Short mmCIF file of C-alpha atoms in Angstrom, two decimals:
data_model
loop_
_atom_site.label_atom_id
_atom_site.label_comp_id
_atom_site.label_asym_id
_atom_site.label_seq_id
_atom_site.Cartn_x
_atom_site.Cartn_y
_atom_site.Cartn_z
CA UNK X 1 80.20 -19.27 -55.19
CA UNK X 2 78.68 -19.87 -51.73
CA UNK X 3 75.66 -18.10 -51.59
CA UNK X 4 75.16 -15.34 -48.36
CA UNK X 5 72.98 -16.65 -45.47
CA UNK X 6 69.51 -13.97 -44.88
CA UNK X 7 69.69 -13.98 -40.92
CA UNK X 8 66.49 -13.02 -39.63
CA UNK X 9 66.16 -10.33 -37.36
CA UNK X 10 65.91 -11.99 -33.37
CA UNK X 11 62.05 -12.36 -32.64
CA UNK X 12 61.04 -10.32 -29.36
CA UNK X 13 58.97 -12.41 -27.31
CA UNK X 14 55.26 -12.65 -27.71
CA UNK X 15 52.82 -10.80 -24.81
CA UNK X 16 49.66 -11.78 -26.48
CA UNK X 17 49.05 -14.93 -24.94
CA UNK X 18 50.29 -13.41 -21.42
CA UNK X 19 48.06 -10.68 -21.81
CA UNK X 20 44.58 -12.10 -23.45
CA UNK X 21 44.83 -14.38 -19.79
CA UNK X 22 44.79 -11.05 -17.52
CA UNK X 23 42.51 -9.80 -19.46
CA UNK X 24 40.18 -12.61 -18.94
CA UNK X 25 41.02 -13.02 -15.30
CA UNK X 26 39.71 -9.30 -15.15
CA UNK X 27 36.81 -10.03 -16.74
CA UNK X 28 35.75 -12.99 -14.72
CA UNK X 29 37.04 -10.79 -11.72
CA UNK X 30 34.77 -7.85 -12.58
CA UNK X 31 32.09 -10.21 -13.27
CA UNK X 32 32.42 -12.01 -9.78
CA UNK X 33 32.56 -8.41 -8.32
CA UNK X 34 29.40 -7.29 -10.11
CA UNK X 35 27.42 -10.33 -9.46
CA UNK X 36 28.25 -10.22 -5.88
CA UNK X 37 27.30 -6.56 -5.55
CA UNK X 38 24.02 -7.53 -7.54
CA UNK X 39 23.25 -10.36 -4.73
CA UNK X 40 23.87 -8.37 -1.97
CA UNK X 41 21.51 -5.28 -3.42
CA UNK X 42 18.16 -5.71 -2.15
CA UNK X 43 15.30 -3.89 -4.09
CA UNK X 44 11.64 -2.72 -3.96
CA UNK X 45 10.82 -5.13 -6.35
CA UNK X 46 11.61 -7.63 -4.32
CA UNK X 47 15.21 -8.75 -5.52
CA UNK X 48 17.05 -11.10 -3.08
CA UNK X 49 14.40 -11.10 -0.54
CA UNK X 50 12.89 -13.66 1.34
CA UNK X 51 8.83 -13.30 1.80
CA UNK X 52 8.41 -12.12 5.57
CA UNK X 53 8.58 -15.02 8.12
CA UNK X 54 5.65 -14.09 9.83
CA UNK X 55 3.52 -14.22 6.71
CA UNK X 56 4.58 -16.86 4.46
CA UNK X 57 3.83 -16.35 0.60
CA UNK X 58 4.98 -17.80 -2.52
CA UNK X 59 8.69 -16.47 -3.44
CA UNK X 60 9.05 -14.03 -6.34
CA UNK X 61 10.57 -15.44 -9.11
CA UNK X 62 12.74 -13.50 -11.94
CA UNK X 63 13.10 -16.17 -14.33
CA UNK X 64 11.81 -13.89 -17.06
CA UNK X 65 14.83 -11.99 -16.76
CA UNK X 66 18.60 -13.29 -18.07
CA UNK X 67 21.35 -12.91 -15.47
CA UNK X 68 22.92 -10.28 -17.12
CA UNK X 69 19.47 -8.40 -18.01
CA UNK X 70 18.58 -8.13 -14.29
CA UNK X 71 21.98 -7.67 -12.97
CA UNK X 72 21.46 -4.66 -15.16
CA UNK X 73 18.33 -3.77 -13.95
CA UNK X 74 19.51 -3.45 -10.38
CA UNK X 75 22.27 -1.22 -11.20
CA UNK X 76 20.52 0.84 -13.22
CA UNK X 77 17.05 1.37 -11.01
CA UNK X 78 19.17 1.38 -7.88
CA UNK X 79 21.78 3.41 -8.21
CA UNK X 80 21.57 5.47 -11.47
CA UNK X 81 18.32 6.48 -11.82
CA UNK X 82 17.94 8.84 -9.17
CA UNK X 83 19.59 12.28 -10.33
CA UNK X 84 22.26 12.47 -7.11
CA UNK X 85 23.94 15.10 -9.55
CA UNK X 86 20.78 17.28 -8.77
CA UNK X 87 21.36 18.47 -5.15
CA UNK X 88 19.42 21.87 -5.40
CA UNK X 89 17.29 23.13 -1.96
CA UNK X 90 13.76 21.86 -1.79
CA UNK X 91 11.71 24.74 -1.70
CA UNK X 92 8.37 25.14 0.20
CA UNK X 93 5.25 25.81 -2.38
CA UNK X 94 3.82 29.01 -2.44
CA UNK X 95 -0.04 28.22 -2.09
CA UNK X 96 -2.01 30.55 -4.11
CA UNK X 97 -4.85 31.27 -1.88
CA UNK X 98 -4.96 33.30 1.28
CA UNK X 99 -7.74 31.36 2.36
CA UNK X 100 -7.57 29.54 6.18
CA UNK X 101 -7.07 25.61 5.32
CA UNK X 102 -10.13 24.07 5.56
CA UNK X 103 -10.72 21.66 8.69
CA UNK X 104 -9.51 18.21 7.91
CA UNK X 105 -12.15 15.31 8.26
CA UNK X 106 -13.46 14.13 12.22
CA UNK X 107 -11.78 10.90 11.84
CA UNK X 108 -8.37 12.79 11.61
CA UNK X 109 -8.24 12.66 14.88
CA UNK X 110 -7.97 8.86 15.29
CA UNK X 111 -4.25 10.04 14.34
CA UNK X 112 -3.62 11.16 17.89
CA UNK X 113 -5.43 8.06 19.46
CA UNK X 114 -2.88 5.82 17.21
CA UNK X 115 0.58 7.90 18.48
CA UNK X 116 -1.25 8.38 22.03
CA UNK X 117 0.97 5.47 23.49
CA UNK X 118 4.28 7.98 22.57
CA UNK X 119 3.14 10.69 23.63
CA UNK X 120 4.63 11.03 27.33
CA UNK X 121 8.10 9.06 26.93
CA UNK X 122 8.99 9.99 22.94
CA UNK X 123 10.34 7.55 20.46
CA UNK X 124 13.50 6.38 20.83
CA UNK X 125 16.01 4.95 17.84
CA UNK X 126 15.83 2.21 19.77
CA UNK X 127 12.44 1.63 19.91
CA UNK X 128 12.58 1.94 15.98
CA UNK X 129 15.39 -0.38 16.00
CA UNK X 130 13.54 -2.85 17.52
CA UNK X 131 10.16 -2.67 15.17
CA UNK X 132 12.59 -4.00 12.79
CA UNK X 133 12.18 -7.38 14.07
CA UNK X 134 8.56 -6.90 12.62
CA UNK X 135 9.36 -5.03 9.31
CA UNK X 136 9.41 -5.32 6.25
CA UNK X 137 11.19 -2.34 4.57
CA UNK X 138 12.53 0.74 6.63
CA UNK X 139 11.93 4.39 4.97
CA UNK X 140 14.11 7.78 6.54
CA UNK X 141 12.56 11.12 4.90
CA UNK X 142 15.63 13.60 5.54
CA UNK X 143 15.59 16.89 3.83
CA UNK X 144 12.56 15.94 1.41
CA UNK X 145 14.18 13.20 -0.10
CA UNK X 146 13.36 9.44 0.98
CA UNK X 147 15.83 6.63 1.45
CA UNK X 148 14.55 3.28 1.88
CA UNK X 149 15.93 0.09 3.65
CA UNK X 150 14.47 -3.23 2.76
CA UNK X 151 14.27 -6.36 4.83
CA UNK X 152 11.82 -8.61 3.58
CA UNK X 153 9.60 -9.18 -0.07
CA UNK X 154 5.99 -7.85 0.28
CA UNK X 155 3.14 -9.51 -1.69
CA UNK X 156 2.65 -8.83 -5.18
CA UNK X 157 4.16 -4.67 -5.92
CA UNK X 158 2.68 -3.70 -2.54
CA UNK X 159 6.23 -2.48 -1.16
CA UNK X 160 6.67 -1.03 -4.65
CA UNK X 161 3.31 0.89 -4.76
CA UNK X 162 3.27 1.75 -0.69
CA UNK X 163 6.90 3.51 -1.84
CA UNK X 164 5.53 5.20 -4.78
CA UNK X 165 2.50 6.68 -2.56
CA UNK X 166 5.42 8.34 0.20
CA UNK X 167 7.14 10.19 -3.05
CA UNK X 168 4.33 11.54 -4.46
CA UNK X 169 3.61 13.13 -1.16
CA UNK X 170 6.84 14.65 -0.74
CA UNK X 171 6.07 15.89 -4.29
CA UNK X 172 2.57 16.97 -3.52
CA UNK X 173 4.14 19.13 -0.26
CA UNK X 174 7.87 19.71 -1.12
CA UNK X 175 9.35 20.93 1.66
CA UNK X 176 6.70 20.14 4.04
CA UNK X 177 7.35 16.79 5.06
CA UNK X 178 9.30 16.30 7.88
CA UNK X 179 12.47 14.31 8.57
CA UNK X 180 11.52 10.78 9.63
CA UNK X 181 12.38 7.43 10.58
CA UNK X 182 9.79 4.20 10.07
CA UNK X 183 9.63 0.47 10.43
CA UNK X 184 6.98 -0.05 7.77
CA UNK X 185 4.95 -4.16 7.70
CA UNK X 186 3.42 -4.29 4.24
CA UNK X 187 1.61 -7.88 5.34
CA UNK X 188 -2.16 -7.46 6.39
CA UNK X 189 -2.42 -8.99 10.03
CA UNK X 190 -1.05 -6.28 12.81
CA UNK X 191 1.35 -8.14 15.40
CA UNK X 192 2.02 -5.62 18.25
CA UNK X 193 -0.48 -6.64 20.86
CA UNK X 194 -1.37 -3.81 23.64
CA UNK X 195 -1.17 -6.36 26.70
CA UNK X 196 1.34 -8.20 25.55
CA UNK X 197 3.88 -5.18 24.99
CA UNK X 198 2.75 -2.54 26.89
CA UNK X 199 5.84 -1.86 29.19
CA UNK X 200 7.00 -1.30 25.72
CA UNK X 201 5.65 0.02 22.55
CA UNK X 202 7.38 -0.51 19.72
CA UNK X 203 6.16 1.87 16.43
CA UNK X 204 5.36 0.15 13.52
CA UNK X 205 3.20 1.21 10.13
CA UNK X 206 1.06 -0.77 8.15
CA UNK X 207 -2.26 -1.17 6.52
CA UNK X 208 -4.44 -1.97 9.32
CA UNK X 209 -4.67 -2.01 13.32
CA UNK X 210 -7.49 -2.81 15.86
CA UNK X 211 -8.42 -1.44 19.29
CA UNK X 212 -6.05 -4.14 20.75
CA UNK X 213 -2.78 -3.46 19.05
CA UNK X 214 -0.23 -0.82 18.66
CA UNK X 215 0.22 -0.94 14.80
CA UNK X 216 -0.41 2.26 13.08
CA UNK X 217 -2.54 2.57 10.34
CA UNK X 218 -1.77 3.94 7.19
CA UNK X 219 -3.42 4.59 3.48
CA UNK X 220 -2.67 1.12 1.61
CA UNK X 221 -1.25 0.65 -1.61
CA UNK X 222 -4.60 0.03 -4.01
CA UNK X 223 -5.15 3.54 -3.52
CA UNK X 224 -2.20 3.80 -5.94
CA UNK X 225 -3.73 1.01 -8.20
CA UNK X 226 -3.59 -2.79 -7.84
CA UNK X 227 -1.86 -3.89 -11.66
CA UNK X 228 -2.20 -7.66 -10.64
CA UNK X 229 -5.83 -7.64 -10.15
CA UNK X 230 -6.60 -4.50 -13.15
CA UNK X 231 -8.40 -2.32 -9.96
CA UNK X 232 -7.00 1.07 -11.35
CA UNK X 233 -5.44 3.79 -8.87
CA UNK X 234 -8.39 5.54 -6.83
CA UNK X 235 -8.99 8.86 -8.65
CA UNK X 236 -10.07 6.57 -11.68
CA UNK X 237 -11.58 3.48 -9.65
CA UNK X 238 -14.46 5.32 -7.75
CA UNK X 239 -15.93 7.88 -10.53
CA UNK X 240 -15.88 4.41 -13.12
CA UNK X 241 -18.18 2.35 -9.99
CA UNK X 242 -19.91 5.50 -8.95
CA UNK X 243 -20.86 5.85 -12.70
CA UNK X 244 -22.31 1.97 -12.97
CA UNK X 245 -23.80 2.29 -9.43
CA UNK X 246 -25.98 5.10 -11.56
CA UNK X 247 -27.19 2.24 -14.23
CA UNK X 248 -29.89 1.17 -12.17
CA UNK X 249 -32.49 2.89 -10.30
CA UNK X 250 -32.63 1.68 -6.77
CA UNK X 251 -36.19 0.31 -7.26
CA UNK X 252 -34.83 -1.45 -10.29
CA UNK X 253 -31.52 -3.19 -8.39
CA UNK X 254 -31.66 -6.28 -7.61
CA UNK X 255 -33.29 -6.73 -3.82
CA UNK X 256 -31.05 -8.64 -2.22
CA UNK X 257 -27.36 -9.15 -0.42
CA UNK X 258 -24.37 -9.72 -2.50
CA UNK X 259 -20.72 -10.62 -2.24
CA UNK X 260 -18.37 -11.83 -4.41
CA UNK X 261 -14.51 -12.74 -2.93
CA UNK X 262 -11.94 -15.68 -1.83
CA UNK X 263 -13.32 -17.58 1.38
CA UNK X 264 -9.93 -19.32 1.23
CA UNK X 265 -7.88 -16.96 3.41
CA UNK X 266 -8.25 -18.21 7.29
CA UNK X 267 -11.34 -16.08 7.42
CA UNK X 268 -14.22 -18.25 9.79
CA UNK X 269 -16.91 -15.64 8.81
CA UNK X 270 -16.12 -15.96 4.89
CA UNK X 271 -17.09 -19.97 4.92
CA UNK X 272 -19.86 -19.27 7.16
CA UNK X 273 -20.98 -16.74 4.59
CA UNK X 274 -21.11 -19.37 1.89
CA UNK X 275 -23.76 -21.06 3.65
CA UNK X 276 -25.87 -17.89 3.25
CA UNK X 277 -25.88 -18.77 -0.80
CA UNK X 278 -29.84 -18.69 -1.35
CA UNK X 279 -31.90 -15.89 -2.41
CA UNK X 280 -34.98 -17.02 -1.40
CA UNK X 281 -34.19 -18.29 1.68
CA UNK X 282 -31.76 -15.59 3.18
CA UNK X 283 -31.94 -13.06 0.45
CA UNK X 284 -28.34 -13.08 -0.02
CA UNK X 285 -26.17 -14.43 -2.98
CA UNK X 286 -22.65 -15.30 -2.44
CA UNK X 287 -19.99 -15.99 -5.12
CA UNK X 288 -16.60 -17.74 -4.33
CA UNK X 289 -13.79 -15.55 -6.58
CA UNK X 290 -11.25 -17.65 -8.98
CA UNK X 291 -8.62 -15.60 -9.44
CA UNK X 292 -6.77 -17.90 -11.48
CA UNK X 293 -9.93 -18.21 -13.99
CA UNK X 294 -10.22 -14.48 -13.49
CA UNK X 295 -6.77 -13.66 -14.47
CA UNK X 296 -7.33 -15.68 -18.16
CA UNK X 297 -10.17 -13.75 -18.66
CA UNK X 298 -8.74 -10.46 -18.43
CA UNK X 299 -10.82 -9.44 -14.71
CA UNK X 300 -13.87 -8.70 -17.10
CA UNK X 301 -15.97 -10.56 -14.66
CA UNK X 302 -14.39 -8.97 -11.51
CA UNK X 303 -14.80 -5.51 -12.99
CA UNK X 304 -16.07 -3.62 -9.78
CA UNK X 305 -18.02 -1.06 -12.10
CA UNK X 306 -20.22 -3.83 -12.90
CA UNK X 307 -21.42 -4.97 -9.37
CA UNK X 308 -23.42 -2.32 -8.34
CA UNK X 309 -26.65 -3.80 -9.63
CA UNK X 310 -27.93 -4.69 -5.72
CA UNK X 311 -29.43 -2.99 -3.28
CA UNK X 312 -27.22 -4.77 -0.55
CA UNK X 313 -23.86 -5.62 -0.48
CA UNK X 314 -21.76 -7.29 1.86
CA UNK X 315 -18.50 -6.74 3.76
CA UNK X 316 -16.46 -9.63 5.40
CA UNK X 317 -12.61 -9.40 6.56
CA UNK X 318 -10.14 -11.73 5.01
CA UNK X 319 -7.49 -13.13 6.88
CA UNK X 320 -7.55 -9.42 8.59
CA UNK X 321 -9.37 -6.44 6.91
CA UNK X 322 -9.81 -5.78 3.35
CA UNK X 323 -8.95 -3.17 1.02
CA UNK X 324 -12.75 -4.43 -0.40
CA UNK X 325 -14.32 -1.83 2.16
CA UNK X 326 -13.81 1.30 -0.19
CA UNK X 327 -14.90 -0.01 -3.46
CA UNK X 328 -17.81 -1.81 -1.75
CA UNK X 329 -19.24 1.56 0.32
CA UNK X 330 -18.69 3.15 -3.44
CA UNK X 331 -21.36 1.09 -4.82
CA UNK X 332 -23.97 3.09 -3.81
CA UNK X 333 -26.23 0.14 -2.20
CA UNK X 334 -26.56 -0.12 1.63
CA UNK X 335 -23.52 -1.84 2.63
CA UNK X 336 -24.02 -4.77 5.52
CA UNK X 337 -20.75 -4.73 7.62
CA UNK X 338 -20.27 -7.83 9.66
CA UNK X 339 -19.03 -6.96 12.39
CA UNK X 340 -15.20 -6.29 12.19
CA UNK X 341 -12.17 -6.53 14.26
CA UNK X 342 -10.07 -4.59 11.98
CA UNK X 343 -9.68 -0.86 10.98
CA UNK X 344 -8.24 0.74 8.79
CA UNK X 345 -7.65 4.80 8.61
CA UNK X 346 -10.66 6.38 7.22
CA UNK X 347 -13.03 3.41 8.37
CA UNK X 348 -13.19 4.57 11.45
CA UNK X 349 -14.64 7.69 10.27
CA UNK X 350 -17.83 5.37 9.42
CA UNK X 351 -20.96 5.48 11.45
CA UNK X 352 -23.13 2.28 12.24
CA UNK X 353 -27.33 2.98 10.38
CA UNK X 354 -25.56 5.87 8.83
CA UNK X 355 -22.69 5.13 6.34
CA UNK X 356 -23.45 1.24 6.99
CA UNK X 357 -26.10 -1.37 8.42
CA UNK X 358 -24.19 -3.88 11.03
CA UNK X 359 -24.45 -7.21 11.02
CA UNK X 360 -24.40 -10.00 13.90
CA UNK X 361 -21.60 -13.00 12.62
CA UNK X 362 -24.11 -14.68 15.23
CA UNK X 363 -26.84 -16.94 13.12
CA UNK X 364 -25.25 -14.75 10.47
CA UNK X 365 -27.78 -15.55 7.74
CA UNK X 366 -30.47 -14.48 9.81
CA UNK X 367 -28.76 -11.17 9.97
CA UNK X 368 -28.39 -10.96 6.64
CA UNK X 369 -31.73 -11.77 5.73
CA UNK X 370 -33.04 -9.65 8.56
CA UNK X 371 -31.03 -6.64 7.13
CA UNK X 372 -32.68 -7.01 3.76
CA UNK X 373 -36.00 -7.35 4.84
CA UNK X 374 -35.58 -4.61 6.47
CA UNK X 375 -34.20 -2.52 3.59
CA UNK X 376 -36.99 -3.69 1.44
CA UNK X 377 -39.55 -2.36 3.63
CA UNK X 378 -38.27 0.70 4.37
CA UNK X 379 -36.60 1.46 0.86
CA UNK X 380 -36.38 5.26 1.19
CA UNK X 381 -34.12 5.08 4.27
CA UNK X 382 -32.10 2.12 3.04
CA UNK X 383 -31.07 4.16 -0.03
CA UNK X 384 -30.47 7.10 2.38
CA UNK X 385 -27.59 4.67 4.03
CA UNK X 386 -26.64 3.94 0.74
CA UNK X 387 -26.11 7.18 -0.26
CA UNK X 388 -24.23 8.26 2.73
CA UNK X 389 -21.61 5.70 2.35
CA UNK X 390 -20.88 6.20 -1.00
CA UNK X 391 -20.99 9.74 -0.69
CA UNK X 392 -18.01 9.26 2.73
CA UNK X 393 -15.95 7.37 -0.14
CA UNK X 394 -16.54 9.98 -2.68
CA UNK X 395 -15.17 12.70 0.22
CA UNK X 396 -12.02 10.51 0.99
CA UNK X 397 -10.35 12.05 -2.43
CA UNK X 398 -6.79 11.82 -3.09
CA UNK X 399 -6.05 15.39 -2.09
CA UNK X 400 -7.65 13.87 1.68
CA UNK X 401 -5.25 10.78 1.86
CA UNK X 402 -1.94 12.81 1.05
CA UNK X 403 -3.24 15.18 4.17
CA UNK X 404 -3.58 11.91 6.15
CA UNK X 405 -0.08 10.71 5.45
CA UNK X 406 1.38 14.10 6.03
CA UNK X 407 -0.58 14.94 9.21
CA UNK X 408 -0.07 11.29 10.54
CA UNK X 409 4.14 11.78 9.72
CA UNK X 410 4.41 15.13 11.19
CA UNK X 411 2.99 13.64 14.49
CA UNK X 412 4.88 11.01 14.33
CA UNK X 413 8.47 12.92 13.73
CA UNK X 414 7.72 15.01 16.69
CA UNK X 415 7.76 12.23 19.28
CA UNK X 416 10.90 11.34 17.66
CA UNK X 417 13.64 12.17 20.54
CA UNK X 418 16.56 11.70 17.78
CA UNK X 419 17.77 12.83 14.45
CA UNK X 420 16.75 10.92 11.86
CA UNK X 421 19.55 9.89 9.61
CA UNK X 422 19.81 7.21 6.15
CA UNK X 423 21.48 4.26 7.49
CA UNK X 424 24.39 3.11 4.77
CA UNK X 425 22.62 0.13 4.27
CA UNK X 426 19.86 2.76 2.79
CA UNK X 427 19.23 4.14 -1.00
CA UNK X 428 17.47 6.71 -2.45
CA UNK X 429 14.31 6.43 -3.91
CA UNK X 430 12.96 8.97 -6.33
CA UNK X 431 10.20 8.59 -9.10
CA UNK X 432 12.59 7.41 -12.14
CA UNK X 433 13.67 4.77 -9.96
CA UNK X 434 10.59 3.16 -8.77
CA UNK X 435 9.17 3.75 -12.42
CA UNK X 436 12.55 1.70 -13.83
CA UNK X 437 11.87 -1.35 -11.73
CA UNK X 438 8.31 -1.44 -12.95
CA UNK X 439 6.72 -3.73 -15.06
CA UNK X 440 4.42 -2.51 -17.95
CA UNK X 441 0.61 -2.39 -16.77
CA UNK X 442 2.65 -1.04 -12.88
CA UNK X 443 4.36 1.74 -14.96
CA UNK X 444 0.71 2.65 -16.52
CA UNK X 445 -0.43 2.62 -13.22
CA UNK X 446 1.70 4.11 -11.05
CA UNK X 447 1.99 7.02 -14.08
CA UNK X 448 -1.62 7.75 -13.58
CA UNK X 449 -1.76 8.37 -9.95
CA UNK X 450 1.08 10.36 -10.17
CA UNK X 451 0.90 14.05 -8.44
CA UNK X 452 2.25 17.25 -8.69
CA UNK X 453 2.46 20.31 -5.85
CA UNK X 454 -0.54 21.34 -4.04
CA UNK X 455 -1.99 24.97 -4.83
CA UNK X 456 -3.60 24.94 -1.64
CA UNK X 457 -2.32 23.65 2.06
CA UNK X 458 -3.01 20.45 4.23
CA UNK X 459 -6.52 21.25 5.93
CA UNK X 460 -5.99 21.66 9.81
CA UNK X 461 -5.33 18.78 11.67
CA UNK X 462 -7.57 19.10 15.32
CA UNK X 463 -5.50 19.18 17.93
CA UNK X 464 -4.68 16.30 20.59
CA UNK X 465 -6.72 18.43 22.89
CA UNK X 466 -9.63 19.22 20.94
CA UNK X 467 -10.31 15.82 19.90
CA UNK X 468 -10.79 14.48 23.31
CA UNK X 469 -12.99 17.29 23.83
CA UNK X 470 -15.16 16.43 20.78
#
């Protein structure tokens, strides 16, 4: 008997194979896609930036971060963190007092002396177009919300910070901030000389300015805390060195000039000052800061708390002015100013033999040592000086420096002769998303000098007239 063949049912033909390659052509297609639209997103924190070209600095470096954590990172901070889903009306506060607002500060009024070369022809878009060539990051307020545009890494988590200090203003005033377009330079030097371009001024923001240049001053970032060197955000930094200024009596401080800081910056006055290291000879003692040896140790030896045990101390710029100036007039000893070229927003609200003694860079030891002979012999009015700057530094609260920024913005947006609008290249930028790119200690930081809306209203600026007058 022949026995009956089993045919097997005809096989259909396989799509695994077919499909597990599309599938991973996708995959390394989505991932080119993502990693390209990482690359090309630039961030506050100083993702795929180059350090400005104007002033070089070491390049930040990510390498504590995978690929895929920071690609991550990017997406997330940039482009999900901000609640776009949230489009409600930004409502005005309702101050609760029917009080007038108080008269803001004299040196308020430096605010019209900084805009006074706009006054007459406006700003143009293309004036702010062209104070791009000297930016660094580009902010546009429009309807209370910012937007921000960088070109170029800043130093350490000052774009970071300088960003964080704009939000909580628009949080401290909702509503009340105007619409506004800004080339911001987060670098210390200004660039726009007065000579050079004054057929045309170009606006541009940053920390500093002098008498000879165009550059508009504006509150820098330490007031929102400097992480990298532990100085905490301002409302916390001056009440801890006003409290160890109060350790000492001033007839138990020590009677002589001191300063403690990195000569190493391009600064001729700084290495001159190091030849002013003897006590007995110039009354002055001068310590060269390692940050490096400082930064193993925690800052315990840089804590500025602790340096208020002298009668004198000493002010010198840097490679342009320092953000040294507040916590050094908060020490309550009579601080000797050497003669500066820079200026930042509130220091020219100081007075010479009232706030501060001046000092000659010429035969600058002998100034020094002149000053505290002087102070020693007349110790009654020395401590008066003393008093009177750290009592300017203990006006200049937080509350002061948000009316600064929103005074100095409002001026600014009405020279403005266009409509400012976010450019595409722009993103929002809202608290969650400046907190997400954050590192730890920045987080703590940034969380502490964080705001909330003002009860009461901006004091009154003095007007353009009325500060010419006084």
């Amino acid at each position: 008997m022949v026995a009956l063949l089993r045919l097997s049912p005809p096989r259909s033909p396989s799509y695994l194979l077919p499909s597990l390659l599309a599938l991973a052509l996708f995959t390394l297609l989505f991932l080119y896609k993502v990693d390209d639209f990482v690359t090309s997103t630039k961030t506050m924190a100083g993702h795929n930036l180059e350090p400005t070209p104007w002033h070089i600095f070491p390049a930040k470096s990510f390498d504590d971060e995978t690929r895929q954590s920071r690609a991550y990172k990017i997406i997330q901070c940039s482009y999900l963190s901000c609640p776009y889903f949230n489009r409600s009306i930004i409502e005005r506060p309702r101050f609760q007092t029917n009080k007038p607002a108080a008269q803001c500060p004299e040196f308020f009024s430096h605010i019209h002396r900084d805009l006074a070369p706009w006054v007459k022809s406006g700003i143009t878009e293309n004036q702010v177009m062209e104070a791009k060539n000297f930016a660094a990051f580009r902010i546009v307020i429009f309807q209370g919300r910012l937007y921000l545009d960088p070109y170029y890494a800043c130093f350490q988590s000052r774009m970071m910070v300088t960003i964080w200090g704009f939000i909580q203003l628009l949080r401290k005033y909702p509503g009340m901030v105007p619409d506004v377009d800004l080339m911001f330079d987060c670098m210390d030097k200004p660039i726009l000389n007065r000579t050079e371009r004054q057929s045309n001024p170009v606006p541009l923001f940053r920390y500093c300015t002098t008498r000879e240049h165009f550059d508009i001053p504006f509150p820098d970032w330490s007031f929102w805390g400097w992480s990298e060197i532990n100085i905490k955000p301002w409302s916390e930094e001056f009440p801890d060195i006003k409290k160890g200024s109060q350790a000492k009596r001033w007839a138990a401080k020590q009677p002589r000039a001191f300063w403690k800081g990195n000569p190493d910056v391009v600064s001729p006055v700084r290495l001159e000052l190091l030849q002013c290291n003897d006590s007995r000879k110039w009354g002055a003692q001068i310590m060269r800061q390692d940050w490096v040896q400082e930064a193993r140790e925690g800052f315990e030896a840089s804590k500025l708390s602790n340096q208020c045990t002298y009668r004198y101390k000493i002010y010198a710029e840097g490679f342009a002015w320092s953000v040294s100036l507040k916590y050094i007039l908060s020490c309550g000893a009579m601080t000797l100013i050497i003669s500066p070229q820079y200026e930042d927003f509130f220091s020219r609200g100081l007075i010479p033999k009232k706030n501060y003694w001046p000092v000659s860079p010429v035969d600058l030891c002998k100034s020094i040592k002149s000053a505290v002979d002087w102070g020693n012999s007349h110790p009654a009015e020395a401590q008066a000086i003393a008093k009177a700057g750290q009592d300017f530094m203990e006006s200049l609260s937080m509350d002061k420096i948000y009316d600064y920024m929103f005074h100095l913005i409002t001026e600014y947006s009405k020279l403005q002769m266009f409509k400012p609008v976010p450019p595409p290249s722009a993103l929002e930028v809202c608290p969650d998303s400046v907190l997400c790119f954050a590192d730890e200690k920045q987080r703590l930081f940034l969380e502490k000098s964080s705001t909330s809306p003002s009860l009461e209203p901006p004091c009154n600026l003095m007007s353009a007239d009325d500060s010419v007058r006084s």
